[in-house]
Amino acid sequence: MTSKNFLFSALLLVLAGFVAAGADGYWWRTPMPAAASASDLPDPAAEYGRLRQRYQTVDSAMDVSGMIRIYDGEHNGKLKEIQPFRSVRSSRQYYWQIGYLRNWYDGSILLVVDTMHRRMTVSRPVSDNLQSTGPYKMPADLLFSDTARFRLSGTVEQEQGQRTLTLHSDYNPEIRVCRVYYDTATYRLHRTEIEWWKDLSGRDTAAGKVWLAKVEYTYCPPRIDICKEMRTFITVGANGVTPTLPYANFDIKVNF
């Protein structure tokens, strides 16, 4: 797997819902053996539900940024990739960025900008529901979204005001484990870690043959005007959608 490919594989795993629940609710299979000290900790299924509820409040405002780091478990945990990311949500609008990919949604129009390849795509989401806007949700939103059916098991650990929810999915053999670190009072994520097998079929599980993605989160009040920033890239008028002068040399595709 190339450097670029495994980075974006990691992003998909972290952002696209490894621990997603079914549209009719989630299924929790028989828990893994718990540690001796786990008797005083909450049930893993209940903790998963609280985290999911915390990040499914559509009308909230949030500005989350951080770093995504990819490590090679087969070579002493060598750092292979690092990328910054940022997600901003204000009511039903959002901004999402990883590396050179940027996405804006102003409640009506979705703008995707690839600054490396000088491309733009403008479209309207199938639904104006923020929950249905696919990979452009907040990272935490996708981690706890209702998009597919997964059967989960997990354990809960706690140390100095931070809990760790460790999750396994029956339906994702390529994923070794997902760990979610969060605050016990606010249920705000501190970081997430996902290990996945280099053999995506999950058949070659030799020790160390994994990639490890670590995602760290920093929270601030929203600091950008999403509509204003979108209009620095495109103009929407009677003649359609056109790039603004600084981006006149970008290829633009309009899907409505």
Short mmCIF file of C-alpha atoms in Angstrom, two decimals:
data_model
loop_
_atom_site.label_atom_id
_atom_site.label_comp_id
_atom_site.label_asym_id
_atom_site.label_seq_id
_atom_site.Cartn_x
_atom_site.Cartn_y
_atom_site.Cartn_z
CA MET A 1 0.00 0.00 0.00
CA THR A 2 1.43 3.38 -0.94
CA SER A 3 1.93 6.18 1.57
CA LYS A 4 -0.93 8.18 0.10
CA ASN A 5 -3.26 5.19 -0.08
CA PHE A 6 -2.80 4.06 3.49
CA LEU A 7 -3.22 7.60 4.79
CA PHE A 8 -6.58 7.94 3.11
CA SER A 9 -7.55 4.42 4.15
CA ALA A 10 -6.87 5.52 7.71
CA LEU A 11 -8.98 8.63 7.30
CA LEU A 12 -11.86 6.58 5.97
CA LEU A 13 -11.63 4.21 8.91
CA VAL A 14 -11.47 7.00 11.44
CA LEU A 15 -14.07 9.25 9.84
CA ALA A 16 -16.46 6.89 8.07
CA GLY A 17 -17.99 5.01 10.94
CA PHE A 18 -16.18 1.84 12.00
CA VAL A 19 -18.37 1.93 15.10
CA ALA A 20 -21.53 3.04 13.26
CA ALA A 21 -24.86 1.75 14.48
CA GLY A 22 -27.83 0.50 12.50
CA ALA A 23 -30.67 2.74 11.41
CA ASP A 24 -32.95 0.83 13.78
CA GLY A 25 -30.50 1.02 16.67
CA TYR A 26 -27.26 -0.78 17.43
CA TRP A 27 -26.53 -4.37 18.35
CA TRP A 28 -24.21 -5.23 21.21
CA ARG A 29 -22.93 -8.78 21.36
CA THR A 30 -21.66 -10.63 24.46
CA PRO A 31 -19.03 -8.40 26.06
CA MET A 32 -15.40 -9.41 26.14
CA PRO A 33 -14.02 -10.53 29.52
CA ALA A 34 -13.82 -7.47 31.76
CA ALA A 35 -10.93 -6.47 33.98
CA ALA A 36 -11.27 -7.08 37.70
CA SER A 37 -11.65 -3.34 38.39
CA ALA A 38 -14.40 -2.92 35.81
CA SER A 39 -17.21 -3.54 38.30
CA ASP A 40 -17.31 0.17 39.19
CA LEU A 41 -17.33 1.32 35.57
CA PRO A 42 -20.37 1.84 33.32
CA ASP A 43 -21.52 -0.74 30.82
CA PRO A 44 -19.66 -0.43 27.46
CA ALA A 45 -22.90 -0.42 25.49
CA ALA A 46 -24.29 2.40 27.63
CA GLU A 47 -21.07 4.41 27.22
CA TYR A 48 -21.19 3.94 23.47
CA GLY A 49 -24.77 5.22 23.48
CA ARG A 50 -23.84 8.32 25.52
CA LEU A 51 -20.93 9.17 23.21
CA ARG A 52 -23.09 8.71 20.14
CA GLN A 53 -25.80 10.96 21.61
CA ARG A 54 -23.19 13.60 22.51
CA TYR A 55 -22.14 13.94 18.86
CA GLN A 56 -25.52 13.65 17.19
CA THR A 57 -26.83 17.04 18.28
CA VAL A 58 -27.26 18.67 14.87
CA ASP A 59 -28.01 22.20 16.02
CA SER A 60 -24.84 22.61 18.07
CA ALA A 61 -21.82 24.78 17.29
CA MET A 62 -18.32 23.31 17.37
CA ASP A 63 -14.85 23.94 15.99
CA VAL A 64 -12.61 20.87 16.16
CA SER A 65 -9.07 20.70 14.87
CA GLY A 66 -6.14 18.41 15.38
CA MET A 67 -3.65 16.04 13.84
CA ILE A 68 -3.93 12.61 12.27
CA ARG A 69 -0.80 10.48 12.55
CA ILE A 70 -0.22 7.11 10.88
CA TYR A 71 2.26 4.64 12.37
CA ASP A 72 3.70 1.39 11.02
CA GLY A 73 3.38 -1.35 13.65
CA GLU A 74 5.60 -3.68 11.64
CA HIS A 75 8.57 -1.29 11.85
CA ASN A 76 8.72 -0.34 15.53
CA GLY A 77 5.82 2.09 15.27
CA LYS A 78 7.59 4.34 12.78
CA LEU A 79 5.66 7.52 11.99
CA LYS A 80 4.69 7.35 8.30
CA GLU A 81 2.20 10.17 7.73
CA ILE A 82 0.92 13.26 9.52
CA GLN A 83 -1.93 15.51 8.42
CA PRO A 84 -3.82 18.34 10.11
CA PHE A 85 -7.60 18.42 10.02
CA ARG A 86 -10.34 20.83 11.01
CA SER A 87 -14.12 20.59 11.27
CA VAL A 88 -16.41 23.50 12.03
CA ARG A 89 -20.15 23.26 12.56
CA SER A 90 -22.51 26.15 13.18
CA SER A 91 -26.17 25.16 13.29
CA ARG A 92 -26.78 23.44 9.92
CA GLN A 93 -23.63 24.75 8.25
CA TYR A 94 -20.21 23.18 8.35
CA TYR A 95 -16.62 23.36 7.13
CA TRP A 96 -14.37 20.28 6.90
CA GLN A 97 -10.70 20.09 5.91
CA ILE A 98 -8.01 17.42 5.76
CA GLY A 99 -4.78 18.44 4.10
CA TYR A 100 -5.50 19.92 0.68
CA LEU A 101 -9.19 18.88 0.67
CA ARG A 102 -11.70 21.46 1.87
CA ASN A 103 -15.48 21.25 2.08
CA TRP A 104 -18.14 23.84 2.86
CA TYR A 105 -21.89 23.50 3.28
CA ASP A 106 -23.93 26.68 3.78
CA GLY A 107 -27.25 24.92 4.34
CA SER A 108 -28.01 24.80 0.62
CA ILE A 109 -24.86 24.28 -1.45
CA LEU A 110 -22.00 21.86 -0.91
CA LEU A 111 -18.59 23.05 -2.17
CA VAL A 112 -15.62 20.66 -2.33
CA VAL A 113 -12.22 22.19 -3.17
CA ASP A 114 -9.06 20.24 -3.99
CA THR A 115 -6.29 22.85 -3.76
CA MET A 116 -3.56 20.45 -4.89
CA HIS A 117 -5.20 19.41 -8.14
CA ARG A 118 -7.03 22.75 -8.62
CA ARG A 119 -10.53 21.29 -8.76
CA MET A 120 -13.92 22.29 -7.38
CA THR A 121 -17.22 20.45 -7.19
CA VAL A 122 -20.48 22.25 -6.39
CA SER A 123 -23.63 20.26 -5.62
CA ARG A 124 -26.72 20.09 -3.49
CA PRO A 125 -26.98 17.28 -0.91
CA VAL A 126 -29.75 14.75 -1.38
CA SER A 127 -31.16 15.96 1.94
CA ASP A 128 -30.65 19.19 3.86
CA ASN A 129 -30.30 17.10 7.01
CA LEU A 130 -26.77 17.52 8.34
CA GLN A 131 -26.84 13.90 9.50
CA SER A 132 -27.01 12.72 5.87
CA THR A 133 -24.09 14.65 4.45
CA GLY A 134 -21.78 11.66 4.31
CA PRO A 135 -18.01 12.01 4.71
CA TYR A 136 -18.25 15.75 5.35
CA LYS A 137 -19.61 15.34 8.86
CA MET A 138 -17.58 16.06 11.95
CA PRO A 139 -15.08 13.26 12.69
CA ALA A 140 -16.88 12.43 15.91
CA ASP A 141 -20.29 12.55 14.20
CA LEU A 142 -19.24 9.83 11.81
CA LEU A 143 -17.71 7.78 14.56
CA PHE A 144 -21.14 7.51 16.18
CA SER A 145 -23.53 7.79 13.23
CA ASP A 146 -26.52 5.68 12.20
CA THR A 147 -25.40 4.63 8.74
CA ALA A 148 -24.90 0.88 8.70
CA ARG A 149 -25.34 -2.28 10.72
CA PHE A 150 -22.42 -3.29 12.93
CA ARG A 151 -22.28 -5.74 15.81
CA LEU A 152 -20.00 -4.40 18.52
CA SER A 153 -18.36 -5.53 21.73
CA GLY A 154 -16.23 -3.52 24.08
CA THR A 155 -14.66 -2.76 27.43
CA VAL A 156 -14.39 0.41 29.52
CA GLU A 157 -11.34 1.54 31.49
CA GLN A 158 -10.76 4.68 33.51
CA GLU A 159 -7.72 6.64 34.71
CA GLN A 160 -7.55 10.16 36.17
CA GLY A 161 -10.84 11.50 34.82
CA GLN A 162 -10.42 9.95 31.38
CA ARG A 163 -12.18 6.85 30.13
CA THR A 164 -11.21 4.56 27.32
CA LEU A 165 -13.84 2.66 25.36
CA THR A 166 -12.25 -0.19 23.41
CA LEU A 167 -14.38 -1.51 20.56
CA HIS A 168 -14.36 -4.51 18.25
CA SER A 169 -16.69 -5.05 15.29
CA ASP A 170 -17.81 -8.44 14.00
CA TYR A 171 -18.38 -6.97 10.56
CA ASN A 172 -14.95 -5.40 10.03
CA PRO A 173 -12.27 -8.13 9.94
CA GLU A 174 -9.73 -5.60 8.64
CA ILE A 175 -9.99 -3.61 11.90
CA ARG A 176 -8.01 -4.98 14.81
CA VAL A 177 -9.33 -2.57 17.43
CA CYS A 178 -10.72 0.93 17.92
CA ARG A 179 -10.03 2.89 21.11
CA VAL A 180 -11.91 6.05 22.06
CA TYR A 181 -10.51 8.31 24.82
CA TYR A 182 -12.96 10.79 26.34
CA ASP A 183 -13.79 13.01 29.30
CA THR A 184 -15.95 11.41 32.00
CA ALA A 185 -17.90 14.61 32.75
CA THR A 186 -18.63 15.99 29.27
CA TYR A 187 -18.18 12.89 27.06
CA ARG A 188 -16.02 15.01 24.79
CA LEU A 189 -13.47 13.03 22.79
CA HIS A 190 -9.80 13.57 23.59
CA ARG A 191 -8.46 11.25 20.90
CA THR A 192 -9.19 8.11 18.96
CA GLU A 193 -6.94 5.27 17.82
CA ILE A 194 -7.67 2.65 15.19
CA GLU A 195 -5.45 -0.31 14.37
CA TRP A 196 -6.11 -2.15 11.11
CA TRP A 197 -4.41 -5.09 9.49
CA LYS A 198 -2.14 -4.48 6.52
CA ASP A 199 -3.92 -7.45 4.96
CA LEU A 200 -7.35 -5.82 4.66
CA SER A 201 -9.01 -9.24 4.43
CA GLY A 202 -8.09 -9.75 8.07
CA ARG A 203 -6.61 -13.17 7.37
CA ASP A 204 -2.93 -12.30 7.93
CA THR A 205 -2.90 -11.34 11.60
CA ALA A 206 0.78 -11.86 12.31
CA ALA A 207 2.07 -9.77 15.20
CA GLY A 208 2.85 -6.20 14.28
CA LYS A 209 1.39 -6.28 10.77
CA VAL A 210 -0.88 -3.31 11.42
CA TRP A 211 -1.24 0.37 10.65
CA LEU A 212 -2.14 2.60 13.57
CA ALA A 213 -4.04 5.87 13.13
CA LYS A 214 -4.04 8.31 16.05
CA VAL A 215 -6.37 11.30 15.94
CA GLU A 216 -6.11 14.13 18.47
CA TYR A 217 -8.87 16.71 18.97
CA THR A 218 -8.74 20.37 20.02
CA TYR A 219 -11.99 22.30 20.59
CA CYS A 220 -12.74 26.01 20.16
CA PRO A 221 -15.85 28.15 19.53
CA PRO A 222 -16.51 28.45 15.76
CA ARG A 223 -14.18 31.13 14.38
CA ILE A 224 -15.07 31.34 10.70
CA ASP A 225 -17.97 32.66 8.64
CA ILE A 226 -18.75 29.63 6.47
CA CYS A 227 -20.88 31.46 3.89
CA LYS A 228 -18.32 34.25 3.55
CA GLU A 229 -15.45 31.81 3.03
CA MET A 230 -17.40 29.87 0.40
CA ARG A 231 -17.93 33.08 -1.57
CA THR A 232 -14.18 33.66 -1.76
CA PHE A 233 -14.07 30.58 -4.01
CA ILE A 234 -17.32 30.76 -6.00
CA THR A 235 -19.95 33.21 -7.15
CA VAL A 236 -23.56 32.04 -7.43
CA GLY A 237 -25.75 34.14 -9.71
CA ALA A 238 -28.27 34.14 -12.53
CA ASN A 239 -25.63 32.73 -14.88
CA GLY A 240 -24.85 29.81 -12.62
CA VAL A 241 -21.83 29.04 -10.48
CA THR A 242 -18.39 30.38 -11.44
CA PRO A 243 -15.02 30.48 -9.66
CA THR A 244 -13.91 33.82 -8.27
CA LEU A 245 -10.94 35.54 -9.89
CA PRO A 246 -8.21 34.06 -7.61
CA TYR A 247 -9.44 30.55 -8.56
CA ALA A 248 -10.33 31.17 -12.20
CA ASN A 249 -7.83 28.49 -13.29
CA PHE A 250 -9.53 25.77 -11.20
CA ASP A 251 -11.59 23.13 -12.99
CA ILE A 252 -15.17 23.38 -11.74
CA LYS A 253 -17.94 20.79 -11.92
CA VAL A 254 -21.48 21.79 -11.05
CA ASN A 255 -23.85 18.93 -10.24
CA PHE A 256 -27.17 20.73 -10.16
#
